[in-house]
Amino acid sequence: MVIGGFMEKENEVYLSGSILDVKPIEVHSKIVEIQDLLDYIHIDVMDGLFVPEKTDGINMFKNSLKFENKPLDVHLMVDDPLSVISNYDGADIITFHVENIINDKTMTIDMDKFNEISKTIKGMGAKVGVALKPNTTESLLRMVMPKVDLILVMTVEPGYGGQKLIQHTLNKVENVRKMGYKGLVEVDGGITIENVEEAVKRGANMIVAGTALFKAYNLREAAMALKG
Ligand code: DX5
Ligand code: ZN
């Protein structure tokens, strides 16, 4: 099931609001306030293994499903994506980390594992995304690029909101475009009103914002500035 029948347009920059650090009681009113400016709701799923923190991804997801016209962008930061994917039926995009599917011997993506996860996500009617941690090389993605709808470049180490963007990660965004990738390139972590323009110039067309959006003094102004 795909919510909202959302389709991407060329040259458009999408804003995905990360509700990780928003108090559950405030999520609804904040989403309503920027309803017309927000393209996706970004749900961070953490298992306490792949990253030190744990989040109640299922509850965040279920509560966000109530905002029926907002597509949900699910970011899985877990050791075993296959074991949790079915919890996110109704998501528009489900993104998993390539670090989970690297073959230790060849140091390349295990295509059997990739295909299995990708098939499961597609079977639920969602788009397939792959994510890279700041120190994972984008060259690994060459084999899967034609098969994914989105590449998520982590611009901070995954695990927490409110960190500072790691500048060298933007080279990855540029390199992914140089490799010919035309789909969605999402930047996640430490995106602010000050650095968003550079991220977009380097090739990002989907912006995740947590702190810079939901902790802003004026939420609507922040959303407008982040969309550019
Ligand atoms: C971090 C998460 C991010 C985070 C972004 O591991 O994946 O989505 O919530 O928050 P900010 O924008 O505050 O860095
Ligand atoms: Zn995220």
PDB file of C-alpha atoms and ligand atoms in Angstrom:
ATOM      1  CA  MET A   1       0.000   0.000   0.000  1.00  0.00           C
ATOM      2  CA  VAL A   2       1.463   3.357  -0.991  1.00  0.00           C
ATOM      3  CA  ILE A   3       0.115   6.348   0.850  1.00  0.00           C
ATOM      4  CA  GLY A   4      -0.749   9.450  -1.090  1.00  0.00           C
ATOM      5  CA  GLY A   5       0.267   8.119  -4.496  1.00  0.00           C
ATOM      6  CA  PHE A   6       3.246  10.437  -4.271  1.00  0.00           C
ATOM      7  CA  MET A   7       5.332  10.905  -7.424  1.00  0.00           C
ATOM      8  CA  GLU A   8       8.623  12.783  -7.677  1.00  0.00           C
ATOM      9  CA  LYS A   9       9.055  15.636 -10.116  1.00  0.00           C
ATOM     10  CA  GLU A  10      12.296  16.540 -11.860  1.00  0.00           C
ATOM     11  CA  ASN A  11      14.320  19.427 -10.385  1.00  0.00           C
ATOM     12  CA  GLU A  12      12.254  19.422  -7.218  1.00  0.00           C
ATOM     13  CA  VAL A  13      13.838  19.320  -3.770  1.00  0.00           C
ATOM     14  CA  TYR A  14      11.853  17.352  -1.222  1.00  0.00           C
ATOM     15  CA  LEU A  15      11.749  17.981   2.491  1.00  0.00           C
ATOM     16  CA  SER A  16      11.523  15.011   4.826  1.00  0.00           C
ATOM     17  CA  GLY A  17      10.953  15.963   8.458  1.00  0.00           C
ATOM     18  CA  SER A  18      12.682  13.715  10.993  1.00  0.00           C
ATOM     19  CA  ILE A  19      10.477  13.407  14.058  1.00  0.00           C
ATOM     20  CA  LEU A  20      13.123  11.511  16.067  1.00  0.00           C
ATOM     21  CA  ASP A  21      13.514  14.204  18.709  1.00  0.00           C
ATOM     22  CA  VAL A  22       9.988  15.662  18.593  1.00  0.00           C
ATOM     23  CA  LYS A  23       7.918  14.959  21.714  1.00  0.00           C
ATOM     24  CA  PRO A  24       5.220  12.463  20.670  1.00  0.00           C
ATOM     25  CA  ILE A  25       2.498  14.778  21.932  1.00  0.00           C
ATOM     26  CA  GLU A  26       3.728  17.585  19.665  1.00  0.00           C
ATOM     27  CA  VAL A  27       4.213  15.620  16.452  1.00  0.00           C
ATOM     28  CA  HIS A  28       0.691  16.045  15.136  1.00  0.00           C
ATOM     29  CA  SER A  29       0.421  19.825  15.630  1.00  0.00           C
ATOM     30  CA  LYS A  30       3.875  20.424  14.170  1.00  0.00           C
ATOM     31  CA  ILE A  31       3.115  18.377  11.064  1.00  0.00           C
ATOM     32  CA  VAL A  32      -0.184  20.221  10.626  1.00  0.00           C
ATOM     33  CA  GLU A  33       1.598  23.576  10.915  1.00  0.00           C
ATOM     34  CA  ILE A  34       3.855  22.790   7.934  1.00  0.00           C
ATOM     35  CA  GLN A  35       1.437  20.481   6.124  1.00  0.00           C
ATOM     36  CA  ASP A  36       1.817  22.282   2.775  1.00  0.00           C
ATOM     37  CA  LEU A  37       5.619  22.522   2.971  1.00  0.00           C
ATOM     38  CA  LEU A  38       6.532  19.040   4.125  1.00  0.00           C
ATOM     39  CA  ASP A  39       6.858  16.290   1.514  1.00  0.00           C
ATOM     40  CA  TYR A  40       7.652  13.286   3.713  1.00  0.00           C
ATOM     41  CA  ILE A  41       7.822  12.273   7.343  1.00  0.00           C
ATOM     42  CA  HIS A  42      11.183  10.599   8.101  1.00  0.00           C
ATOM     43  CA  ILE A  43      10.994   7.752  10.620  1.00  0.00           C
ATOM     44  CA  ASP A  44      14.273   6.625  12.219  1.00  0.00           C
ATOM     45  CA  VAL A  45      14.256   2.987  13.291  1.00  0.00           C
ATOM     46  CA  MET A  46      17.146   2.077  15.630  1.00  0.00           C
ATOM     47  CA  ASP A  47      17.746  -1.306  17.237  1.00  0.00           C
ATOM     48  CA  GLY A  48      20.470  -0.494  19.791  1.00  0.00           C
ATOM     49  CA  LEU A  49      22.875  -2.761  17.850  1.00  0.00           C
ATOM     50  CA  PHE A  50      23.592  -1.121  14.501  1.00  0.00           C
ATOM     51  CA  VAL A  51      23.592   2.148  16.423  1.00  0.00           C
ATOM     52  CA  PRO A  52      23.818   2.611  20.217  1.00  0.00           C
ATOM     53  CA  GLU A  53      20.312   4.038  20.583  1.00  0.00           C
ATOM     54  CA  LYS A  54      16.980   2.278  20.300  1.00  0.00           C
ATOM     55  CA  THR A  55      13.782   3.891  19.005  1.00  0.00           C
ATOM     56  CA  ASP A  56      10.192   2.751  19.091  1.00  0.00           C
ATOM     57  CA  GLY A  57      10.044   2.829  15.300  1.00  0.00           C
ATOM     58  CA  ILE A  58       6.801   0.876  15.111  1.00  0.00           C
ATOM     59  CA  ASN A  59       4.917   3.360  17.262  1.00  0.00           C
ATOM     60  CA  MET A  60       6.383   6.393  15.502  1.00  0.00           C
ATOM     61  CA  PHE A  61       5.374   4.801  12.231  1.00  0.00           C
ATOM     62  CA  LYS A  62       1.845   3.847  13.296  1.00  0.00           C
ATOM     63  CA  ASN A  63       1.177   7.309  14.687  1.00  0.00           C
ATOM     64  CA  SER A  64       2.503   8.950  11.524  1.00  0.00           C
ATOM     65  CA  LEU A  65       0.323   6.756   9.317  1.00  0.00           C
ATOM     66  CA  LYS A  66      -2.560   8.829  10.635  1.00  0.00           C
ATOM     67  CA  PHE A  67      -1.321  11.792   8.582  1.00  0.00           C
ATOM     68  CA  GLU A  68      -2.751  10.130   5.532  1.00  0.00           C
ATOM     69  CA  ASN A  69      -1.522  12.468   2.873  1.00  0.00           C
ATOM     70  CA  LYS A  70       2.098  12.496   4.050  1.00  0.00           C
ATOM     71  CA  PRO A  71       4.234   9.737   2.587  1.00  0.00           C
ATOM     72  CA  LEU A  72       6.428   7.999   5.133  1.00  0.00           C
ATOM     73  CA  ASP A  73      10.166   7.715   4.569  1.00  0.00           C
ATOM     74  CA  VAL A  74      11.455   4.908   6.800  1.00  0.00           C
ATOM     75  CA  HIS A  75      15.188   4.766   7.615  1.00  0.00           C
ATOM     76  CA  LEU A  76      16.210   1.420   9.083  1.00  0.00           C
ATOM     77  CA  MET A  77      19.322   1.591  11.280  1.00  0.00           C
ATOM     78  CA  VAL A  78      19.188  -2.027  12.388  1.00  0.00           C
ATOM     79  CA  ASP A  79      21.457  -5.066  12.090  1.00  0.00           C
ATOM     80  CA  ASP A  80      18.807  -7.258  10.480  1.00  0.00           C
ATOM     81  CA  PRO A  81      16.541  -5.250   8.139  1.00  0.00           C
ATOM     82  CA  LEU A  82      14.624  -8.300   6.895  1.00  0.00           C
ATOM     83  CA  SER A  83      13.335  -9.070  10.375  1.00  0.00           C
ATOM     84  CA  VAL A  84      11.674  -5.659  10.792  1.00  0.00           C
ATOM     85  CA  ILE A  85      10.536  -4.602   7.310  1.00  0.00           C
ATOM     86  CA  SER A  86       7.043  -6.089   7.608  1.00  0.00           C
ATOM     87  CA  ASN A  87       6.347  -3.678  10.502  1.00  0.00           C
ATOM     88  CA  TYR A  88       6.430  -0.796   8.030  1.00  0.00           C
ATOM     89  CA  ASP A  89       3.661  -1.760   5.653  1.00  0.00           C
ATOM     90  CA  GLY A  90       2.223   1.477   4.280  1.00  0.00           C
ATOM     91  CA  ALA A  91       5.584   3.245   3.965  1.00  0.00           C
ATOM     92  CA  ASP A  92       6.320   5.065   0.726  1.00  0.00           C
ATOM     93  CA  ILE A  93      10.077   4.461   0.948  1.00  0.00           C
ATOM     94  CA  ILE A  94      12.006   1.930   3.028  1.00  0.00           C
ATOM     95  CA  THR A  95      15.763   2.464   3.245  1.00  0.00           C
ATOM     96  CA  PHE A  96      18.288  -0.004   4.655  1.00  0.00           C
ATOM     97  CA  HIS A  97      22.044   0.299   5.189  1.00  0.00           C
ATOM     98  CA  VAL A  98      24.472  -1.339   2.756  1.00  0.00           C
ATOM     99  CA  GLU A  99      26.838  -2.044   5.692  1.00  0.00           C
ATOM    100  CA  ASN A 100      24.371  -4.825   6.600  1.00  0.00           C
ATOM    101  CA  ILE A 101      24.846  -6.674   3.354  1.00  0.00           C
ATOM    102  CA  ILE A 102      28.593  -6.545   2.670  1.00  0.00           C
ATOM    103  CA  ASN A 103      30.259  -9.866   1.963  1.00  0.00           C
ATOM    104  CA  ASP A 104      33.270 -10.021   4.360  1.00  0.00           C
ATOM    105  CA  LYS A 105      35.445 -11.869   1.873  1.00  0.00           C
ATOM    106  CA  THR A 106      34.845  -9.902  -1.322  1.00  0.00           C
ATOM    107  CA  MET A 107      34.035  -6.617   0.451  1.00  0.00           C
ATOM    108  CA  THR A 108      31.268  -6.027  -2.083  1.00  0.00           C
ATOM    109  CA  ILE A 109      27.511  -6.055  -1.744  1.00  0.00           C
ATOM    110  CA  ASP A 110      26.064  -9.539  -1.340  1.00  0.00           C
ATOM    111  CA  MET A 111      23.599  -9.427  -4.237  1.00  0.00           C
ATOM    112  CA  ASP A 112      21.522 -12.340  -2.929  1.00  0.00           C
ATOM    113  CA  LYS A 113      20.913 -10.453   0.304  1.00  0.00           C
ATOM    114  CA  PHE A 114      20.256  -7.218  -1.569  1.00  0.00           C
ATOM    115  CA  ASN A 115      17.729  -8.890  -3.855  1.00  0.00           C
ATOM    116  CA  GLU A 116      15.942 -10.567  -0.970  1.00  0.00           C
ATOM    117  CA  ILE A 117      15.523  -7.332   0.991  1.00  0.00           C
ATOM    118  CA  SER A 118      14.640  -5.329  -2.103  1.00  0.00           C
ATOM    119  CA  LYS A 119      12.025  -7.892  -3.168  1.00  0.00           C
ATOM    120  CA  THR A 120      10.431  -7.763   0.282  1.00  0.00           C
ATOM    121  CA  ILE A 121      10.210  -3.965   0.199  1.00  0.00           C
ATOM    122  CA  LYS A 122       8.811  -3.914  -3.333  1.00  0.00           C
ATOM    123  CA  GLY A 123       6.333  -6.641  -2.391  1.00  0.00           C
ATOM    124  CA  MET A 124       4.886  -4.174   0.107  1.00  0.00           C
ATOM    125  CA  GLY A 125       4.485  -1.558  -2.617  1.00  0.00           C
ATOM    126  CA  ALA A 126       7.242   0.687  -1.268  1.00  0.00           C
ATOM    127  CA  LYS A 127      10.248   2.234  -2.961  1.00  0.00           C
ATOM    128  CA  VAL A 128      13.681   0.829  -2.185  1.00  0.00           C
ATOM    129  CA  GLY A 129      16.406   2.975  -0.635  1.00  0.00           C
ATOM    130  CA  VAL A 130      19.987   2.150   0.340  1.00  0.00           C
ATOM    131  CA  ALA A 131      21.950   4.127   2.921  1.00  0.00           C
ATOM    132  CA  LEU A 132      25.674   4.754   3.395  1.00  0.00           C
ATOM    133  CA  LYS A 133      27.413   5.639   6.649  1.00  0.00           C
ATOM    134  CA  PRO A 134      29.942   8.515   6.412  1.00  0.00           C
ATOM    135  CA  ASN A 135      32.923   6.187   6.014  1.00  0.00           C
ATOM    136  CA  THR A 136      31.387   3.689   3.609  1.00  0.00           C
ATOM    137  CA  THR A 137      32.496   4.177   0.038  1.00  0.00           C
ATOM    138  CA  GLU A 138      29.892   5.044  -2.562  1.00  0.00           C
ATOM    139  CA  SER A 139      31.730   2.929  -5.154  1.00  0.00           C
ATOM    140  CA  LEU A 140      30.090  -0.091  -3.491  1.00  0.00           C
ATOM    141  CA  LEU A 141      26.773   1.080  -4.899  1.00  0.00           C
ATOM    142  CA  ARG A 142      27.631   0.691  -8.580  1.00  0.00           C
ATOM    143  CA  MET A 143      25.965  -2.730  -8.851  1.00  0.00           C
ATOM    144  CA  VAL A 144      22.740  -1.714  -7.153  1.00  0.00           C
ATOM    145  CA  MET A 145      22.267   1.795  -8.523  1.00  0.00           C
ATOM    146  CA  PRO A 146      19.982   0.745 -11.372  1.00  0.00           C
ATOM    147  CA  LYS A 147      17.821  -1.147  -8.883  1.00  0.00           C
ATOM    148  CA  VAL A 148      17.164   1.478  -6.210  1.00  0.00           C
ATOM    149  CA  ASP A 149      14.811   4.470  -6.022  1.00  0.00           C
ATOM    150  CA  LEU A 150      16.817   6.353  -3.428  1.00  0.00           C
ATOM    151  CA  ILE A 151      20.347   6.643  -2.071  1.00  0.00           C
ATOM    152  CA  LEU A 152      20.586   8.019   1.454  1.00  0.00           C
ATOM    153  CA  VAL A 153      23.949   9.583   2.254  1.00  0.00           C
ATOM    154  CA  MET A 154      24.438   9.897   6.007  1.00  0.00           C
ATOM    155  CA  THR A 155      25.974  13.290   6.623  1.00  0.00           C
ATOM    156  CA  VAL A 156      26.596  12.448  10.308  1.00  0.00           C
ATOM    157  CA  GLU A 157      27.322   9.142  12.048  1.00  0.00           C
ATOM    158  CA  PRO A 158      23.915   7.488  12.441  1.00  0.00           C
ATOM    159  CA  GLY A 159      22.437   7.312  15.907  1.00  0.00           C
ATOM    160  CA  TYR A 160      21.484  10.769  17.086  1.00  0.00           C
ATOM    161  CA  GLY A 161      19.804  13.949  15.946  1.00  0.00           C
ATOM    162  CA  GLY A 162      21.394  17.342  16.515  1.00  0.00           C
ATOM    163  CA  GLN A 163      24.922  16.545  15.269  1.00  0.00           C
ATOM    164  CA  LYS A 164      27.113  18.684  13.017  1.00  0.00           C
ATOM    165  CA  LEU A 165      27.315  17.767   9.323  1.00  0.00           C
ATOM    166  CA  ILE A 166      30.569  16.005   8.341  1.00  0.00           C
ATOM    167  CA  GLN A 167      31.727  18.029   5.354  1.00  0.00           C
ATOM    168  CA  HIS A 168      33.460  15.226   3.395  1.00  0.00           C
ATOM    169  CA  THR A 169      30.188  13.283   3.148  1.00  0.00           C
ATOM    170  CA  LEU A 170      28.974  15.802   0.555  1.00  0.00           C
ATOM    171  CA  ASN A 171      31.685  14.476  -1.803  1.00  0.00           C
ATOM    172  CA  LYS A 172      29.752  11.205  -1.789  1.00  0.00           C
ATOM    173  CA  VAL A 173      26.615  13.003  -2.943  1.00  0.00           C
ATOM    174  CA  GLU A 174      28.535  14.512  -5.822  1.00  0.00           C
ATOM    175  CA  ASN A 175      30.207  11.211  -6.685  1.00  0.00           C
ATOM    176  CA  VAL A 176      26.916   9.346  -6.780  1.00  0.00           C
ATOM    177  CA  ARG A 177      25.695  11.876  -9.376  1.00  0.00           C
ATOM    178  CA  LYS A 178      28.976  11.582 -11.307  1.00  0.00           C
ATOM    179  CA  MET A 179      28.380   7.832 -11.411  1.00  0.00           C
ATOM    180  CA  GLY A 180      25.190   8.641 -13.327  1.00  0.00           C
ATOM    181  CA  TYR A 181      22.588   8.127 -10.642  1.00  0.00           C
ATOM    182  CA  LYS A 182      19.373  10.000 -11.478  1.00  0.00           C
ATOM    183  CA  GLY A 183      17.080   8.918  -8.641  1.00  0.00           C
ATOM    184  CA  LEU A 184      16.504  10.487  -5.259  1.00  0.00           C
ATOM    185  CA  VAL A 185      19.619  11.362  -3.275  1.00  0.00           C
ATOM    186  CA  GLU A 186      18.748  12.028   0.334  1.00  0.00           C
ATOM    187  CA  VAL A 187      21.072  13.738   2.815  1.00  0.00           C
ATOM    188  CA  ASP A 188      20.485  12.922   6.461  1.00  0.00           C
ATOM    189  CA  GLY A 189      22.065  14.512   9.512  1.00  0.00           C
ATOM    190  CA  GLY A 190      23.138  18.006  10.487  1.00  0.00           C
ATOM    191  CA  ILE A 191      21.355  19.735   7.610  1.00  0.00           C
ATOM    192  CA  THR A 192      20.744  23.390   8.444  1.00  0.00           C
ATOM    193  CA  ILE A 193      19.480  26.512   6.692  1.00  0.00           C
ATOM    194  CA  GLU A 194      23.160  27.467   6.260  1.00  0.00           C
ATOM    195  CA  ASN A 195      24.389  24.276   4.564  1.00  0.00           C
ATOM    196  CA  VAL A 196      21.311  23.064   2.674  1.00  0.00           C
ATOM    197  CA  GLU A 197      22.133  25.041  -0.448  1.00  0.00           C
ATOM    198  CA  GLU A 198      25.529  23.380  -0.770  1.00  0.00           C
ATOM    199  CA  ALA A 199      24.003  19.913  -0.263  1.00  0.00           C
ATOM    200  CA  VAL A 200      21.542  20.604  -3.089  1.00  0.00           C
ATOM    201  CA  LYS A 201      24.245  22.040  -5.357  1.00  0.00           C
ATOM    202  CA  ARG A 202      26.297  18.904  -4.830  1.00  0.00           C
ATOM    203  CA  GLY A 203      23.347  16.775  -5.987  1.00  0.00           C
ATOM    204  CA  ALA A 204      20.928  16.119  -3.128  1.00  0.00           C
ATOM    205  CA  ASN A 205      17.225  16.338  -3.954  1.00  0.00           C
ATOM    206  CA  MET A 206      15.783  15.099  -0.699  1.00  0.00           C
ATOM    207  CA  ILE A 207      16.609  16.835   2.562  1.00  0.00           C
ATOM    208  CA  VAL A 208      16.118  15.287   5.974  1.00  0.00           C
ATOM    209  CA  ALA A 209      15.797  17.828   8.725  1.00  0.00           C
ATOM    210  CA  GLY A 210      15.230  17.183  12.414  1.00  0.00           C
ATOM    211  CA  THR A 211      16.749  19.845  14.627  1.00  0.00           C
ATOM    212  CA  ALA A 212      16.900  22.638  12.027  1.00  0.00           C
ATOM    213  CA  LEU A 213      13.192  22.175  11.376  1.00  0.00           C
ATOM    214  CA  PHE A 214      11.374  21.067  14.488  1.00  0.00           C
ATOM    215  CA  LYS A 215      13.500  22.969  16.989  1.00  0.00           C
ATOM    216  CA  ALA A 216      13.351  26.195  14.974  1.00  0.00           C
ATOM    217  CA  TYR A 217      11.809  29.255  16.584  1.00  0.00           C
ATOM    218  CA  ASN A 218       9.576  29.667  13.544  1.00  0.00           C
ATOM    219  CA  LEU A 219       8.706  26.305  12.064  1.00  0.00           C
ATOM    220  CA  ARG A 220       7.162  27.604   8.849  1.00  0.00           C
ATOM    221  CA  GLU A 221      10.059  29.918   8.097  1.00  0.00           C
ATOM    222  CA  ALA A 222      12.522  27.098   8.715  1.00  0.00           C
ATOM    223  CA  ALA A 223      10.601  24.745   6.412  1.00  0.00           C
ATOM    224  CA  MET A 224      10.518  27.370   3.652  1.00  0.00           C
ATOM    225  CA  ALA A 225      14.241  28.098   4.000  1.00  0.00           C
ATOM    226  CA  LEU A 226      15.124  24.383   3.962  1.00  0.00           C
ATOM    227  CA  LYS A 227      13.140  23.822   0.779  1.00  0.00           C
ATOM    228  CA  GLY A 228      15.074  26.684  -0.841  1.00  0.00           C
TER     229      GLY A 228
HETATM  230  C1  DX5 B   1      20.379  10.176  12.697  1.00  0.00           C
HETATM  231  C2  DX5 B   1      19.065  10.106  11.974  1.00  0.00           C
HETATM  232  C3  DX5 B   1      18.601  11.406  11.429  1.00  0.00           C
HETATM  233  C4  DX5 B   1      18.376  12.501  12.444  1.00  0.00           C
HETATM  234  C5  DX5 B   1      18.437  13.832  11.766  1.00  0.00           C
HETATM  235  O1  DX5 B   1      20.898   8.911  12.856  1.00  0.00           O
HETATM  236  O2  DX5 B   1      19.148   9.205  10.898  1.00  0.00           O
HETATM  237  O3  DX5 B   1      17.431  11.228  10.623  1.00  0.00           O
HETATM  238  O4  DX5 B   1      17.153  12.378  13.102  1.00  0.00           O
HETATM  239  O5  DX5 B   1      18.363  14.828  12.714  1.00  0.00           O
HETATM  240  P1  DX5 B   1      19.153  16.210  12.573  1.00  0.00           P
HETATM  241  O6  DX5 B   1      18.554  16.922  11.402  1.00  0.00           O
HETATM  242  O7  DX5 B   1      18.925  16.876  13.874  1.00  0.00           O
HETATM  243  O8  DX5 B   1      20.619  15.885  12.353  1.00  0.00           O
HETATM  244 ZN    ZN B   2      17.457   9.158   9.421  1.00  0.00          ZN
END
